[in-house]
PDB file of C-alpha atoms in Angstrom:
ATOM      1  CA  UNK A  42    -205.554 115.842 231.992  1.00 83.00           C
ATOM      2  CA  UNK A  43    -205.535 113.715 235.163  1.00 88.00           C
ATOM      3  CA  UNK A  44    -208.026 115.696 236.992  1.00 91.00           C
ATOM      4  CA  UNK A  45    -210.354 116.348 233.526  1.00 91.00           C
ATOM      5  CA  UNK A  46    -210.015 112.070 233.324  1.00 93.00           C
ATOM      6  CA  UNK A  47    -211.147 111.582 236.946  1.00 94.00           C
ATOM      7  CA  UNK A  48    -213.735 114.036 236.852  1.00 94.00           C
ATOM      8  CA  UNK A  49    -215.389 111.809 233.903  1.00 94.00           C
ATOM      9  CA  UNK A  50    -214.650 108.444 235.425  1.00 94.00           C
ATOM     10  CA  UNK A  51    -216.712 109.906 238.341  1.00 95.00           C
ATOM     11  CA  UNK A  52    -219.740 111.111 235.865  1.00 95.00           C
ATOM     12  CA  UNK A  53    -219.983 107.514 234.273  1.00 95.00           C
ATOM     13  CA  UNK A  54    -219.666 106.047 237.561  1.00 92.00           C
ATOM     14  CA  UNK A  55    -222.396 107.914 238.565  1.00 92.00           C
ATOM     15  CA  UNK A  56    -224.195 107.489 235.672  1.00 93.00           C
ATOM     16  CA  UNK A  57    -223.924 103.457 235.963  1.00 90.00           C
ATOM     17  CA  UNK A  58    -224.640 103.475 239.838  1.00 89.00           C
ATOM     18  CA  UNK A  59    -228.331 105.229 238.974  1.00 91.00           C
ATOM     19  CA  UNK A  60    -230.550 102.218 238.553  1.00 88.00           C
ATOM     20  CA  UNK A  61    -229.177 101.106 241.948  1.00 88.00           C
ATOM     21  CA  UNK A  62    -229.686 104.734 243.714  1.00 91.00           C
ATOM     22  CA  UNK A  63    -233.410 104.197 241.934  1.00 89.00           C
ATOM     23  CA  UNK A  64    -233.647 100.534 243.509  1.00 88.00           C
ATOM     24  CA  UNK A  65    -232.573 101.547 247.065  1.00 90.00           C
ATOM     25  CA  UNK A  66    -234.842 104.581 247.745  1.00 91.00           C
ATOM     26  CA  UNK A  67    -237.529 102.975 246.133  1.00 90.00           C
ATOM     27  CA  UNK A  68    -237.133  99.740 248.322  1.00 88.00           C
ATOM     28  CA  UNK A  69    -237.163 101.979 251.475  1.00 89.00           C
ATOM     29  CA  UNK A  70    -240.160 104.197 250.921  1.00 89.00           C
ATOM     30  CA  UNK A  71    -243.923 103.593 252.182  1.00 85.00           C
ATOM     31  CA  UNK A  72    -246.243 102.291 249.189  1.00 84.00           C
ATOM     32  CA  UNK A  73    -248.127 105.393 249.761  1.00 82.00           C
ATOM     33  CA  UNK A  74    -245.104 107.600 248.818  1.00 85.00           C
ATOM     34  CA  UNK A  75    -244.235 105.575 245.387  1.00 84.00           C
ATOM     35  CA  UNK A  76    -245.045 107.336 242.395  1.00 82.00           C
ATOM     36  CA  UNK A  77    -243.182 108.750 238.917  1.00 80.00           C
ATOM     37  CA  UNK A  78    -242.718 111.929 240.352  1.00 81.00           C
ATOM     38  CA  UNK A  79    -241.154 111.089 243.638  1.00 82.00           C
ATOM     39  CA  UNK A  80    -239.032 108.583 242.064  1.00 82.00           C
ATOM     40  CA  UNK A  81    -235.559 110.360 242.876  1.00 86.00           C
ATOM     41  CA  UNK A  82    -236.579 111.696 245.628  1.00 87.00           C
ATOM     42  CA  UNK A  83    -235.209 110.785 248.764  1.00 87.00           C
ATOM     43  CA  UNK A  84    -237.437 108.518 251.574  1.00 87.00           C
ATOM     44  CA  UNK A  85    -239.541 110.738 254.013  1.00 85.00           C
ATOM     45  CA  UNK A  86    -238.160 108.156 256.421  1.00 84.00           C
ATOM     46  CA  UNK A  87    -236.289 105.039 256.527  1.00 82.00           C
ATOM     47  CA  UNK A  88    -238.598 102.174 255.849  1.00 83.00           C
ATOM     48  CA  UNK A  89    -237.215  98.790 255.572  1.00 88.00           C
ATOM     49  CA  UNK A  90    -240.350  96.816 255.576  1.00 88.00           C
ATOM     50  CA  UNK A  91    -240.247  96.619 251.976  1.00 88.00           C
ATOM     51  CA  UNK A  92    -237.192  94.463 252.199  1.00 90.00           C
ATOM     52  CA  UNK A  93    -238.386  92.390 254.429  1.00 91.00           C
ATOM     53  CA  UNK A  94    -241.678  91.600 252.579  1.00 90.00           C
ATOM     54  CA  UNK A  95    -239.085  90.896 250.054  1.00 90.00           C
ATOM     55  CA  UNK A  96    -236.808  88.930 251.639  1.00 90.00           C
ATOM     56  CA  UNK A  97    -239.364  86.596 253.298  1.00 90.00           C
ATOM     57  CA  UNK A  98    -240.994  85.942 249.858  1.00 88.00           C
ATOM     58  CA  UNK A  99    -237.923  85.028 247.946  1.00 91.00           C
ATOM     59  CA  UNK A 100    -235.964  82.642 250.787  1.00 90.00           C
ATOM     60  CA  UNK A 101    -236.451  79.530 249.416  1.00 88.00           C
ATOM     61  CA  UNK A 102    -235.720  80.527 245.976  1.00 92.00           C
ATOM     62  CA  UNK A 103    -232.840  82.015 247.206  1.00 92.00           C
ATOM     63  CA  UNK A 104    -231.719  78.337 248.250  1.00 92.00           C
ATOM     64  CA  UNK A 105    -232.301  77.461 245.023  1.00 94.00           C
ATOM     65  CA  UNK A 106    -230.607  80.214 243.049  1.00 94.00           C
ATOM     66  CA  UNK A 107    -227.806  78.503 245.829  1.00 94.00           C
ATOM     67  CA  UNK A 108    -228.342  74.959 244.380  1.00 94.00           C
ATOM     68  CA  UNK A 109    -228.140  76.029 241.076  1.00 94.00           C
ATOM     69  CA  UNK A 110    -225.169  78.276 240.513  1.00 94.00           C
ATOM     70  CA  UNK A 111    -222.603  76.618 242.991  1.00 95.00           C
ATOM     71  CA  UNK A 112    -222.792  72.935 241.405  1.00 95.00           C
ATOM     72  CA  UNK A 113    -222.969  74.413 237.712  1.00 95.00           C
ATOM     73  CA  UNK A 114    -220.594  76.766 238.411  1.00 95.00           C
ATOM     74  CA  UNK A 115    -218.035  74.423 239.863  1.00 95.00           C
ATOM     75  CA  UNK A 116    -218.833  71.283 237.327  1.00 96.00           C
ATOM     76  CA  UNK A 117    -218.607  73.179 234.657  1.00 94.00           C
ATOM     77  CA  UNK A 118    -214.848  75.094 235.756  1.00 94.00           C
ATOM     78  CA  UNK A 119    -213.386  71.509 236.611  1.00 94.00           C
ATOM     79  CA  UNK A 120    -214.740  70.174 232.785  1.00 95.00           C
ATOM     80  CA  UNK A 121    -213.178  73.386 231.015  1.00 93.00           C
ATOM     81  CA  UNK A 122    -210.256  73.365 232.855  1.00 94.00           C
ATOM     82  CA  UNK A 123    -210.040  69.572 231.731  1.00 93.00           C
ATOM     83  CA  UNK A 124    -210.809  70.105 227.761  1.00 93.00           C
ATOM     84  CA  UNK A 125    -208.490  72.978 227.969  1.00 91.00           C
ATOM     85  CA  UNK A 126    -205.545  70.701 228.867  1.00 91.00           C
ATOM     86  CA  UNK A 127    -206.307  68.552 226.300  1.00 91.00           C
ATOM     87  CA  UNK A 128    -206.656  70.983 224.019  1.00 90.00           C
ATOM     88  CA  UNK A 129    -203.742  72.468 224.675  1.00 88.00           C
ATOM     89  CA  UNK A 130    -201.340  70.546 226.064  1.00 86.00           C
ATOM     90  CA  UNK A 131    -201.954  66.477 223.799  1.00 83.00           C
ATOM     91  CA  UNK A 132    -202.650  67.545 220.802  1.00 78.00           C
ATOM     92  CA  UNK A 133    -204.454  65.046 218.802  1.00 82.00           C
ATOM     93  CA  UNK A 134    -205.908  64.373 215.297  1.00 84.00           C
ATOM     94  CA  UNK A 135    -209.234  66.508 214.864  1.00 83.00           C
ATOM     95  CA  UNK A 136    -208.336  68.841 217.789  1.00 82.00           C
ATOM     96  CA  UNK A 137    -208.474  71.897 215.553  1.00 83.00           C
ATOM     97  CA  UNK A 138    -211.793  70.890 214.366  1.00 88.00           C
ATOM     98  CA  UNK A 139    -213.559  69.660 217.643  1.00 89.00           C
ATOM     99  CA  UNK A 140    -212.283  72.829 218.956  1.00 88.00           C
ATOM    100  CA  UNK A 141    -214.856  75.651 216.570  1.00 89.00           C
ATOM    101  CA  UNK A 142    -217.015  72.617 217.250  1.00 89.00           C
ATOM    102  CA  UNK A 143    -217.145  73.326 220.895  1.00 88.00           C
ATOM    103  CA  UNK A 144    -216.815  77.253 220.515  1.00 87.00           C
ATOM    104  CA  UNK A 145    -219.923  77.099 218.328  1.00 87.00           C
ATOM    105  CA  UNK A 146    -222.150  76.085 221.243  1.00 81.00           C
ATOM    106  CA  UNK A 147    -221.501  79.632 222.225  1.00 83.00           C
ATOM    107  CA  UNK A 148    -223.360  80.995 219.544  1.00 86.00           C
ATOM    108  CA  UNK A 149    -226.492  79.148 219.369  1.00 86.00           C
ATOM    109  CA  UNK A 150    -229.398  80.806 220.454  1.00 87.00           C
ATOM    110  CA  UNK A 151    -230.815  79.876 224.108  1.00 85.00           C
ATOM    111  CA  UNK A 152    -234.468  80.135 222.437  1.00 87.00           C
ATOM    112  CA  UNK A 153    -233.630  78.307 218.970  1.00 87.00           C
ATOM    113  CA  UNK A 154    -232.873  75.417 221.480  1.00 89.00           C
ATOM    114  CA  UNK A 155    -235.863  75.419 224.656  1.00 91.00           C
ATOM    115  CA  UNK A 156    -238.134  72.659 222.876  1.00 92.00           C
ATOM    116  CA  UNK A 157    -235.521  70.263 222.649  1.00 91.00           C
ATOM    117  CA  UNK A 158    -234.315  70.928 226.068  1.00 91.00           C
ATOM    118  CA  UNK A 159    -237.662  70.557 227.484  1.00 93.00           C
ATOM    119  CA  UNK A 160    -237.752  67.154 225.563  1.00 94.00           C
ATOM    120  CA  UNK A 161    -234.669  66.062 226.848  1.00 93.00           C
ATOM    121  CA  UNK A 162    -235.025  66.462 230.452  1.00 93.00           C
ATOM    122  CA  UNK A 163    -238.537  65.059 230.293  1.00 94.00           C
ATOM    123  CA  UNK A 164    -236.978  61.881 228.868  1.00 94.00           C
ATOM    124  CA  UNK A 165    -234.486  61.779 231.291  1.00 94.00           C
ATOM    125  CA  UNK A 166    -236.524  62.308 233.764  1.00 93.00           C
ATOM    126  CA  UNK A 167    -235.117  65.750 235.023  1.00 93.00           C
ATOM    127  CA  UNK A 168    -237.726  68.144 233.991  1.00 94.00           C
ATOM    128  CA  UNK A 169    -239.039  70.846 236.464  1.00 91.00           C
ATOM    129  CA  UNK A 170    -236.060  69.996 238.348  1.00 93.00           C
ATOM    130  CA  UNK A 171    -232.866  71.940 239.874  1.00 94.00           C
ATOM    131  CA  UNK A 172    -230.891  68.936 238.816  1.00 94.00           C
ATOM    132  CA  UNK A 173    -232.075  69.416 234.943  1.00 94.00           C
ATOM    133  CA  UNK A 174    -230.855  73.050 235.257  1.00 94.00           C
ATOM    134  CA  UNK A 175    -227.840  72.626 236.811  1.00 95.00           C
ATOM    135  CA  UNK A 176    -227.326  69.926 233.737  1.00 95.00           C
ATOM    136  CA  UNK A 177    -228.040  72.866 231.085  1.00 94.00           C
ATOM    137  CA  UNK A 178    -225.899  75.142 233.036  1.00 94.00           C
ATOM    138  CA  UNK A 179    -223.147  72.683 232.644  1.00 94.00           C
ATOM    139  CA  UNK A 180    -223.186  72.196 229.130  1.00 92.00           C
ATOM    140  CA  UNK A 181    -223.703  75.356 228.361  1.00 91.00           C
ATOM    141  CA  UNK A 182    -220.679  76.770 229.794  1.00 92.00           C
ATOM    142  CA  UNK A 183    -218.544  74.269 228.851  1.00 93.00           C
ATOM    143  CA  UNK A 184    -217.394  76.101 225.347  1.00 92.00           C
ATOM    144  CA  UNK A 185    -216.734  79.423 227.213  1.00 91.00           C
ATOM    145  CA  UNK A 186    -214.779  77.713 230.053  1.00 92.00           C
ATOM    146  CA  UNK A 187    -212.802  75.585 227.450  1.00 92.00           C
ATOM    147  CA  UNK A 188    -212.253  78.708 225.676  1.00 90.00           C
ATOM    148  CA  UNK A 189    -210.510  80.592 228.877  1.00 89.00           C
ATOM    149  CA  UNK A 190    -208.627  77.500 230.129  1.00 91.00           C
ATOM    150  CA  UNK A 191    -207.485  76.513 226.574  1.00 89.00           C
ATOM    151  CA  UNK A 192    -205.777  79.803 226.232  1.00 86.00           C
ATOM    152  CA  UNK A 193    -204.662  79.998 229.532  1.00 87.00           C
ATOM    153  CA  UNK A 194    -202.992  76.549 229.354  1.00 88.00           C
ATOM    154  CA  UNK A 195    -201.588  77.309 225.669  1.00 85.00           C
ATOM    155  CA  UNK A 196    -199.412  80.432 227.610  1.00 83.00           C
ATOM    156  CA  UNK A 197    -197.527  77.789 229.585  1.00 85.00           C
ATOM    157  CA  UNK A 198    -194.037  76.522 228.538  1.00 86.00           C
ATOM    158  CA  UNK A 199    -194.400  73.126 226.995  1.00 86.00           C
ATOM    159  CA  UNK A 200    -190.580  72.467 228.655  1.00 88.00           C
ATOM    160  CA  UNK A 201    -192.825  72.880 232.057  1.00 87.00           C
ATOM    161  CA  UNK A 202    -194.898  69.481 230.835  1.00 87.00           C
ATOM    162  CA  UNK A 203    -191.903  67.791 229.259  1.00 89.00           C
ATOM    163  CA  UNK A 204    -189.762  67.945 232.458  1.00 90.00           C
ATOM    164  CA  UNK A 205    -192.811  65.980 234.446  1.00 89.00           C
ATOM    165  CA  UNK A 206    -193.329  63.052 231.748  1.00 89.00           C
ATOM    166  CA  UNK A 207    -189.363  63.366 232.404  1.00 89.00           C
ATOM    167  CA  UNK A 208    -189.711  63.043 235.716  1.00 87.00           C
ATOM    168  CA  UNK A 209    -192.589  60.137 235.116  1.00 88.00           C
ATOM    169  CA  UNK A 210    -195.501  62.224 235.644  1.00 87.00           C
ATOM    170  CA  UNK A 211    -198.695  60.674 233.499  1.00 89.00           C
ATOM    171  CA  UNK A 212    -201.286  62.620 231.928  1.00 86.00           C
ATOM    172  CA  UNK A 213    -203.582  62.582 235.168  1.00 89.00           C
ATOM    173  CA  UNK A 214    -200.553  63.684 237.864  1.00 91.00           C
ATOM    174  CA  UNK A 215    -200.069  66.438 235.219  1.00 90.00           C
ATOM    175  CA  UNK A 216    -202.853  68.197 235.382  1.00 90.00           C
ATOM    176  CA  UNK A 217    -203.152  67.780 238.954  1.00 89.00           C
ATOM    177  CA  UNK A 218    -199.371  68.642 240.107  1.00 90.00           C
ATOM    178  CA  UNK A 219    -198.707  70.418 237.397  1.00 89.00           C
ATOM    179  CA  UNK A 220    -201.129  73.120 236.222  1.00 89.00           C
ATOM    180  CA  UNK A 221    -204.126  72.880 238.360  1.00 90.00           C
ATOM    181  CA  UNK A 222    -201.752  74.804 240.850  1.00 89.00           C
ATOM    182  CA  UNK A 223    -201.029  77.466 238.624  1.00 87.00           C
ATOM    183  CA  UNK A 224    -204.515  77.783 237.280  1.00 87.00           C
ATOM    184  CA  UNK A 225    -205.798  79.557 239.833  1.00 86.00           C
ATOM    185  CA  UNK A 226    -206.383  83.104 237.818  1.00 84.00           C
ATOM    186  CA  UNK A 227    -208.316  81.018 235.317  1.00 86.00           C
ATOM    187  CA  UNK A 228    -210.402  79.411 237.739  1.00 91.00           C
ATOM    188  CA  UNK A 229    -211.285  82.962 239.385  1.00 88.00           C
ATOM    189  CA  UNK A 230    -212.197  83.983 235.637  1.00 88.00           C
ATOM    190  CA  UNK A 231    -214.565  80.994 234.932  1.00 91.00           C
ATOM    191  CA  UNK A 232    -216.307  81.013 238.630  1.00 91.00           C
ATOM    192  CA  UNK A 233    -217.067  84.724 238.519  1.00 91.00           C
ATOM    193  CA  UNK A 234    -218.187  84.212 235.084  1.00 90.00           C
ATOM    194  CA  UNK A 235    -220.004  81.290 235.482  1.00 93.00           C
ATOM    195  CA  UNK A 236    -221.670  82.153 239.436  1.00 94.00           C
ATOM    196  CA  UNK A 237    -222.895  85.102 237.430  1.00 92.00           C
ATOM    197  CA  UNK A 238    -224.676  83.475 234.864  1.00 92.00           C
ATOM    198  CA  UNK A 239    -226.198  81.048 236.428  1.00 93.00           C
ATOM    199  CA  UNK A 240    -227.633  83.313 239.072  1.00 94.00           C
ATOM    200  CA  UNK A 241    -228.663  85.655 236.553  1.00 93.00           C
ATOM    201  CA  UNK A 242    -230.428  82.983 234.340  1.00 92.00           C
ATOM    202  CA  UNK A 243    -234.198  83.610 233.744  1.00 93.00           C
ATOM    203  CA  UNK A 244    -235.414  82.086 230.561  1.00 93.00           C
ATOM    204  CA  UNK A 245    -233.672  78.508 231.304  1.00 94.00           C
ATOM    205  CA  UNK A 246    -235.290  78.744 234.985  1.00 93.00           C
ATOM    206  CA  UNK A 247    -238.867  79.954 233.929  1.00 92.00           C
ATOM    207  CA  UNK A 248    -238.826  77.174 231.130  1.00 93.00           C
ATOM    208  CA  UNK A 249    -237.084  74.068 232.626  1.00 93.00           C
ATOM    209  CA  UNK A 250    -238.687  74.392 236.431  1.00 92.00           C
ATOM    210  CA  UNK A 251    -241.741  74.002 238.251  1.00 91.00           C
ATOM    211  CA  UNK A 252    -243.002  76.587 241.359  1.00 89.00           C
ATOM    212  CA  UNK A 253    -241.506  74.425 243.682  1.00 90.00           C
ATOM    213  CA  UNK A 254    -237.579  74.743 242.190  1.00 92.00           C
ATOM    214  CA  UNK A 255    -237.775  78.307 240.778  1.00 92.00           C
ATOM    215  CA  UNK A 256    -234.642  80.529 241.025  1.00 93.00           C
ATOM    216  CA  UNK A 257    -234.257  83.978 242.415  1.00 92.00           C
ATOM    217  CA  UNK A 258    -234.451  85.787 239.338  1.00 91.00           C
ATOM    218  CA  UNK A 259    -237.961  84.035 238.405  1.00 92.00           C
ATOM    219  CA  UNK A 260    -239.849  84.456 242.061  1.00 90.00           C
ATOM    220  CA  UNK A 261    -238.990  87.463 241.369  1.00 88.00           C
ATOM    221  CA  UNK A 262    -241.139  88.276 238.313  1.00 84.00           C
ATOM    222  CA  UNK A 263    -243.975  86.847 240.534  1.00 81.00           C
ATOM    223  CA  UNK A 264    -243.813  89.136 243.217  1.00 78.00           C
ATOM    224  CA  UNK A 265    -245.547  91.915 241.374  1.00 71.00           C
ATOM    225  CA  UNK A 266    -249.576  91.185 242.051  1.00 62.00           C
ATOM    226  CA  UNK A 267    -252.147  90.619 239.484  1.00 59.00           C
ATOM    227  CA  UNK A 268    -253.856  94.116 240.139  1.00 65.00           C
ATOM    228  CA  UNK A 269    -251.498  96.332 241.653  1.00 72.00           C
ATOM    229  CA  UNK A 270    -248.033  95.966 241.526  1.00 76.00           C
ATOM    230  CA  UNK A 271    -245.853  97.151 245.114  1.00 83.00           C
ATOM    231  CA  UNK A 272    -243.258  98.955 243.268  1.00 85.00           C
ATOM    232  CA  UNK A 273    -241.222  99.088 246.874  1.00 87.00           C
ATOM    233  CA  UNK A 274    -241.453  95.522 247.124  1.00 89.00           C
ATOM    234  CA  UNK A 275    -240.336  94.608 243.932  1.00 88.00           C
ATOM    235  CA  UNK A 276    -237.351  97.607 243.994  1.00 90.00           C
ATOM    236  CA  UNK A 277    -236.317  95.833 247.220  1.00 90.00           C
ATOM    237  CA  UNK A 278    -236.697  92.363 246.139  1.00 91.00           C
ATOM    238  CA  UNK A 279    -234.276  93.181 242.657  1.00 91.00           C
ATOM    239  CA  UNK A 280    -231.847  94.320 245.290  1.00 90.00           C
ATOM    240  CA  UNK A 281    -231.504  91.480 247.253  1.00 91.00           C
ATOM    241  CA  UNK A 282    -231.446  89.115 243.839  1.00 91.00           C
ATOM    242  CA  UNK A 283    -228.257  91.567 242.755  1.00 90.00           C
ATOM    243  CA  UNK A 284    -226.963  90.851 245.921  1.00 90.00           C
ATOM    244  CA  UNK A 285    -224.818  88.204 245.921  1.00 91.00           C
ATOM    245  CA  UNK A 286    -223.279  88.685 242.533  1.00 90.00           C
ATOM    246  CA  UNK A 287    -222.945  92.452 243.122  1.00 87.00           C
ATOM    247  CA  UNK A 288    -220.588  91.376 246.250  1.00 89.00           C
ATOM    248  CA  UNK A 289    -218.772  88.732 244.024  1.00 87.00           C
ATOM    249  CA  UNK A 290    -217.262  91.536 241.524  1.00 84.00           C
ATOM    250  CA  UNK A 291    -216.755  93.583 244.820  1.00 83.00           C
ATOM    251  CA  UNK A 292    -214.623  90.892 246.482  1.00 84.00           C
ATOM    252  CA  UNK A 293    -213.239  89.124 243.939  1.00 80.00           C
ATOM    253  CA  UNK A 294    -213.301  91.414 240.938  1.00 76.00           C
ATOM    254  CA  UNK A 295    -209.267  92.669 240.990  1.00 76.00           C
ATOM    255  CA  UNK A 296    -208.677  88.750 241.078  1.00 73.00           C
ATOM    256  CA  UNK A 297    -211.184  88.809 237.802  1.00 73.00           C
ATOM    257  CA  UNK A 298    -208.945  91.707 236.263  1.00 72.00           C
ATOM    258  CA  UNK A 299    -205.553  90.148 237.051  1.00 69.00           C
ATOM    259  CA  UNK A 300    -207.016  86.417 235.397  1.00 66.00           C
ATOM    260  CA  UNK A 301    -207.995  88.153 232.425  1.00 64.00           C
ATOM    261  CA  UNK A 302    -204.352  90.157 232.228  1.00 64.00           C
ATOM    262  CA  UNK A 303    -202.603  86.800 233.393  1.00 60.00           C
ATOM    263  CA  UNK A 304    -203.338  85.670 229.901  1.00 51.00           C
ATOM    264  CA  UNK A 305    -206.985  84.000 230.185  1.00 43.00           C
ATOM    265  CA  UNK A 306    -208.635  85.566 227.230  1.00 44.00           C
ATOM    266  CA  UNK A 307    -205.523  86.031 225.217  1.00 45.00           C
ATOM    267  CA  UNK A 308    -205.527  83.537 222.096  1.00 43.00           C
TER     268      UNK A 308
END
């Protein structure tokens, strides 16, 4: 049984790890050997030109991918750890209303909303800017963030938070003596989930930005030319946009795996 349930962990492994054998050999062949029926077939020789075509076309979107998923990401933890206290821990009147309330935003459709958000920004004035994503970002990930932390927080002892209003503790010192030092397997949770998302966005970015501010994941699209489209280039350029959240779930994932056992989606 163990060796029959290895064997087939190892088949969808392999399975899942395809597109990314696919990306790699394309990304190192010569132009001239690209084609359907050479597509699993190994390079005739190393060639890693194609990734640095790549590379040198998508560096300063890459700062920007950088701009936009570290401040989103980390805004948007800090605010759902925050509603999660309060949603957990001071119960007030309405709380199990403006709760659904919040969850809801998690269900509206990104393109049901893109007109308004185009509106908004342009009255604010943040339209075609990083800041104006980073903004949508924010609010967007509030309800799943509040989500994690609310459940996370609603798995601690309330005797924990009675002993520090005992001890004189106020609702701020809490929060910050309190649980932000235990949340740390919610905070992995939310910044893996949220890095991830943000770098991955597309529509937001190819709506909401000009040239000048465009993410990773929209440069992208562009790299491909009007006539003929550099298949190794564009294999090698995917890579590198994978990149960085391909080694956060490689560093970081057990911590992602322990945060979600530790009681972050339970609820």
């Amino acid at each position: 049984m163990r060796v029959g349930l290895y064997v087939l962990l190892a088949l969808f492994a392999i399975w899942y790890l395809t597109p990314v054998y696919v990306l790699l050999v394309t990304g190192m062949k010569d132009f001239t050997e690209v084609s359907l029926s050479r597509m699993w077939a190994l390079p005739q020789r190393l060639n890693f030109a194609s990734f640095a075509e790549a590379f040198q076309a998508l560096v300063p979107n890459f700062t920007n991918s950088l701009r936009l998923a570290v401040p989103s990401t980390i805004i948007s933890a800090i605010l759902g750890s925050l509603n999660g206290y309060v949603l957990a821990k001071w119960k007030f009147r309405g709380a199990d209303v403006i709760f659904p309330l919040i969850l809801f935003g998690m269900f509206i459709p990104y393109q049901a909303v893109l007109i308004p958000l185009v509106q908004f920004t342009r009255t604010i004035g943040l339209y075609g800017s990083i800041e104006g994503l980073i903004l949508v970002h924010v609010i967007y990930g509030i309800p799943i963030t509040t989500l994690i932390f609310r459940n996370y927080y609603a798995g601690i002892p309330n005797e924990l938070i009675e002993a520090a209003r005992i001890d004189g503790a106020n609702f701020v010192n809490i929060y910050r003596y309190v649980l932000f030092p235990i949340s740390v397997s919610g905070f992995v949770v939310v910044l893996i989930w949220q890095f991830t998302s943000a770098w991955n966005d597309f529509l937001f970015a190819v709506t909401l930005t000009t040239q000048r501010n465009w993410p990773m994941t929209v440069a992208l699209n562009n790299l491909a030319g009007s006539f003929i489209v550099e298949w190794n280039v564009q294999m090698a350029g995917a890579l590198l946009a994978a990149l960085p959240t391909l080694l956060v779930f490689i560093f970081f994932g057990r911590y992602f795996i322990r945060g979600l056992l530790a009681g972050s989606l339970k609820g």
